[in-house]
PDB file of C-alpha atoms in Angstrom:
ATOM      1  CA  MET A   3       0.000   0.000   0.000  1.00  0.00           C
ATOM      2  CA  ASN A   4       1.250   3.458  -0.710  1.00  0.00           C
ATOM      3  CA  GLU A   5       0.176   6.950   0.211  1.00  0.00           C
ATOM      4  CA  LYS A   6      -1.565   7.476  -3.133  1.00  0.00           C
ATOM      5  CA  SER A   7      -3.781   4.411  -2.662  1.00  0.00           C
ATOM      6  CA  LEU A   8      -4.746   5.534   0.809  1.00  0.00           C
ATOM      7  CA  PHE A   9      -5.444   9.089  -0.327  1.00  0.00           C
ATOM      8  CA  ASP A  10      -7.488   7.792  -3.273  1.00  0.00           C
ATOM      9  CA  LEU A  11      -9.693   5.905  -0.830  1.00  0.00           C
ATOM     10  CA  ILE A  12     -10.005   8.912   1.446  1.00  0.00           C
ATOM     11  CA  SER A  13     -10.927  11.118  -1.517  1.00  0.00           C
ATOM     12  CA  PHE A  14     -13.530   8.611  -2.626  1.00  0.00           C
ATOM     13  CA  LEU A  15     -15.065   8.510   0.852  1.00  0.00           C
ATOM     14  CA  VAL A  16     -15.223  12.294   1.138  1.00  0.00           C
ATOM     15  CA  SER A  17     -16.806  12.715  -2.286  1.00  0.00           C
ATOM     16  CA  SER A  18     -19.202   9.838  -1.567  1.00  0.00           C
ATOM     17  CA  ALA A  19     -20.282  11.448   1.679  1.00  0.00           C
ATOM     18  CA  ARG A  20     -21.204  14.581  -0.248  1.00  0.00           C
ATOM     19  CA  CYS A  21     -22.893  12.724  -3.099  1.00  0.00           C
ATOM     20  CA  CYS A  22     -24.989  10.645  -0.711  1.00  0.00           C
ATOM     21  CA  VAL A  23     -26.755  13.819   0.377  1.00  0.00           C
ATOM     22  CA  ASP A  24     -28.294  14.339  -3.076  1.00  0.00           C
ATOM     23  CA  GLU A  25     -28.335  10.868  -4.632  1.00  0.00           C
ATOM     24  CA  PRO A  26     -31.137   8.345  -4.232  1.00  0.00           C
ATOM     25  CA  PRO A  27     -30.693   6.500  -0.904  1.00  0.00           C
ATOM     26  CA  LEU A  28     -29.990   3.182  -2.623  1.00  0.00           C
ATOM     27  CA  TYR A  29     -26.810   4.618  -4.163  1.00  0.00           C
ATOM     28  CA  ALA A  30     -25.256   4.907  -0.712  1.00  0.00           C
ATOM     29  CA  SER A  31     -25.223   1.098  -0.547  1.00  0.00           C
ATOM     30  CA  PHE A  32     -23.499   1.009  -3.919  1.00  0.00           C
ATOM     31  CA  ARG A  33     -20.838   3.419  -2.664  1.00  0.00           C
ATOM     32  CA  LEU A  34     -20.279   1.334   0.459  1.00  0.00           C
ATOM     33  CA  LEU A  35     -19.815  -1.779  -1.666  1.00  0.00           C
ATOM     34  CA  ASP A  36     -17.358   0.111  -3.841  1.00  0.00           C
ATOM     35  CA  THR A  37     -15.449   1.060  -0.687  1.00  0.00           C
ATOM     36  CA  LEU A  38     -15.507  -2.570   0.442  1.00  0.00           C
ATOM     37  CA  GLU A  39     -13.894  -3.618  -2.836  1.00  0.00           C
ATOM     38  CA  ARG A  40     -11.223  -0.959  -2.463  1.00  0.00           C
ATOM     39  CA  LEU A  41     -10.446  -2.002   1.119  1.00  0.00           C
ATOM     40  CA  ILE A  42     -10.120  -5.640   0.147  1.00  0.00           C
ATOM     41  CA  GLU A  43      -7.796  -4.626  -2.688  1.00  0.00           C
ATOM     42  CA  LEU A  44      -5.708  -2.409  -0.384  1.00  0.00           C
ATOM     43  CA  SER A  45      -5.371  -5.237   2.128  1.00  0.00           C
ATOM     44  CA  SER A  46      -3.240  -7.149  -0.373  1.00  0.00           C
ATOM     45  CA  TYR A  47      -0.561  -4.463   0.039  1.00  0.00           C
ATOM     46  CA  ILE A  48      -0.257  -4.897   3.798  1.00  0.00           C
ATOM     47  CA  PRO A  49       2.631  -7.309   4.321  1.00  0.00           C
ATOM     48  CA  HIS A  50       1.543  -8.962   7.575  1.00  0.00           C
ATOM     49  CA  LEU A  51      -1.965  -9.811   6.327  1.00  0.00           C
ATOM     50  CA  LYS A  52      -2.440 -13.314   4.987  1.00  0.00           C
ATOM     51  CA  ASP A  53      -4.227 -14.043   1.748  1.00  0.00           C
ATOM     52  CA  ASP A  54      -7.919 -14.271   2.615  1.00  0.00           C
ATOM     53  CA  PRO A  55      -9.970 -16.469   0.274  1.00  0.00           C
ATOM     54  CA  PHE A  56     -13.241 -15.364   1.892  1.00  0.00           C
ATOM     55  CA  LEU A  57     -12.498 -11.691   1.195  1.00  0.00           C
ATOM     56  CA  LYS A  58     -11.398 -12.442  -2.366  1.00  0.00           C
ATOM     57  CA  ASN A  59     -14.653 -14.294  -2.958  1.00  0.00           C
ATOM     58  CA  LEU A  60     -16.612 -11.489  -1.312  1.00  0.00           C
ATOM     59  CA  LYS A  61     -14.968  -8.959  -3.631  1.00  0.00           C
ATOM     60  CA  LYS A  62     -15.834 -11.122  -6.637  1.00  0.00           C
ATOM     61  CA  LYS A  63     -19.488 -11.348  -5.560  1.00  0.00           C
ATOM     62  CA  VAL A  64     -19.647  -7.580  -5.120  1.00  0.00           C
ATOM     63  CA  GLU A  65     -18.058  -6.956  -8.521  1.00  0.00           C
ATOM     64  CA  GLU A  66     -20.603  -9.263 -10.140  1.00  0.00           C
ATOM     65  CA  ASN A  67     -23.683  -7.821  -8.432  1.00  0.00           C
ATOM     66  CA  LYS A  68     -23.157  -4.185  -7.450  1.00  0.00           C
ATOM     67  CA  PHE A  69     -24.608  -2.789 -10.675  1.00  0.00           C
ATOM     68  CA  LEU A  70     -27.936  -4.442  -9.922  1.00  0.00           C
ATOM     69  CA  VAL A  71     -28.648  -1.194  -8.101  1.00  0.00           C
ATOM     70  CA  LEU A  72     -29.112   0.384 -11.546  1.00  0.00           C
ATOM     71  CA  THR A  73     -30.968  -2.431 -13.295  1.00  0.00           C
ATOM     72  CA  ASN A  74     -32.891  -4.304 -10.619  1.00  0.00           C
ATOM     73  CA  PRO A  75     -33.119  -2.605  -7.218  1.00  0.00           C
ATOM     74  CA  GLU A  76     -35.107  -5.452  -5.638  1.00  0.00           C
ATOM     75  CA  GLU A  77     -32.524  -8.024  -6.700  1.00  0.00           C
ATOM     76  CA  PHE A  78     -29.811  -5.674  -5.411  1.00  0.00           C
ATOM     77  CA  LYS A  79     -31.507  -5.581  -2.008  1.00  0.00           C
ATOM     78  CA  ALA A  80     -31.759  -9.389  -2.012  1.00  0.00           C
ATOM     79  CA  PHE A  81     -28.063  -9.575  -2.879  1.00  0.00           C
ATOM     80  CA  LEU A  82     -27.260  -7.276   0.061  1.00  0.00           C
ATOM     81  CA  ASP A  83     -29.352  -9.458   2.378  1.00  0.00           C
ATOM     82  CA  LYS A  84     -27.429 -12.544   1.274  1.00  0.00           C
ATOM     83  CA  LEU A  85     -24.121 -10.720   1.650  1.00  0.00           C
ATOM     84  CA  VAL A  86     -24.995  -9.780   5.238  1.00  0.00           C
ATOM     85  CA  VAL A  87     -25.809 -13.420   6.029  1.00  0.00           C
ATOM     86  CA  ASP A  88     -22.574 -14.647   4.412  1.00  0.00           C
ATOM     87  CA  VAL A  89     -20.449 -12.155   6.348  1.00  0.00           C
ATOM     88  CA  ALA A  90     -22.280 -12.903   9.615  1.00  0.00           C
ATOM     89  CA  LYS A  91     -21.651 -16.639   9.167  1.00  0.00           C
ATOM     90  CA  GLU A  92     -17.990 -15.980   8.443  1.00  0.00           C
ATOM     91  CA  LEU A  93     -17.727 -13.692  11.451  1.00  0.00           C
ATOM     92  CA  LYS A  94     -19.208 -16.414  13.637  1.00  0.00           C
ATOM     93  CA  ARG A  95     -16.816 -18.981  12.171  1.00  0.00           C
ATOM     94  CA  ARG A  96     -13.817 -16.735  12.779  1.00  0.00           C
ATOM     95  CA  THR A  97     -14.964 -15.838  16.275  1.00  0.00           C
ATOM     96  CA  GLU A  98     -15.428 -19.464  17.261  1.00  0.00           C
ATOM     97  CA  LYS A  99     -11.983 -20.255  15.864  1.00  0.00           C
ATOM     98  CA  ASP A 100     -10.259 -17.678  18.103  1.00  0.00           C
TER      99      ASP A 100
END
């Protein structure tokens, strides 16, 4: 990770915060998913973090489904519901492992 990557993410978050004021509410979820993808990508530049297959798969799912917000809002909401369940199950698995 370098300073540019971090500042790019910060810039994106600041501009997203402003855009969320005027955009349809559903777009905020899209922006959060975009941020999630960027964070997962940035994590690969942090030397002490291990490769995380769950996060890679999560990123892939987001990439494949995030544009549903534009074409099928109901399916996008269903995708978000499934994503929450998947992450909750993984959180439980990781918590039990510790």
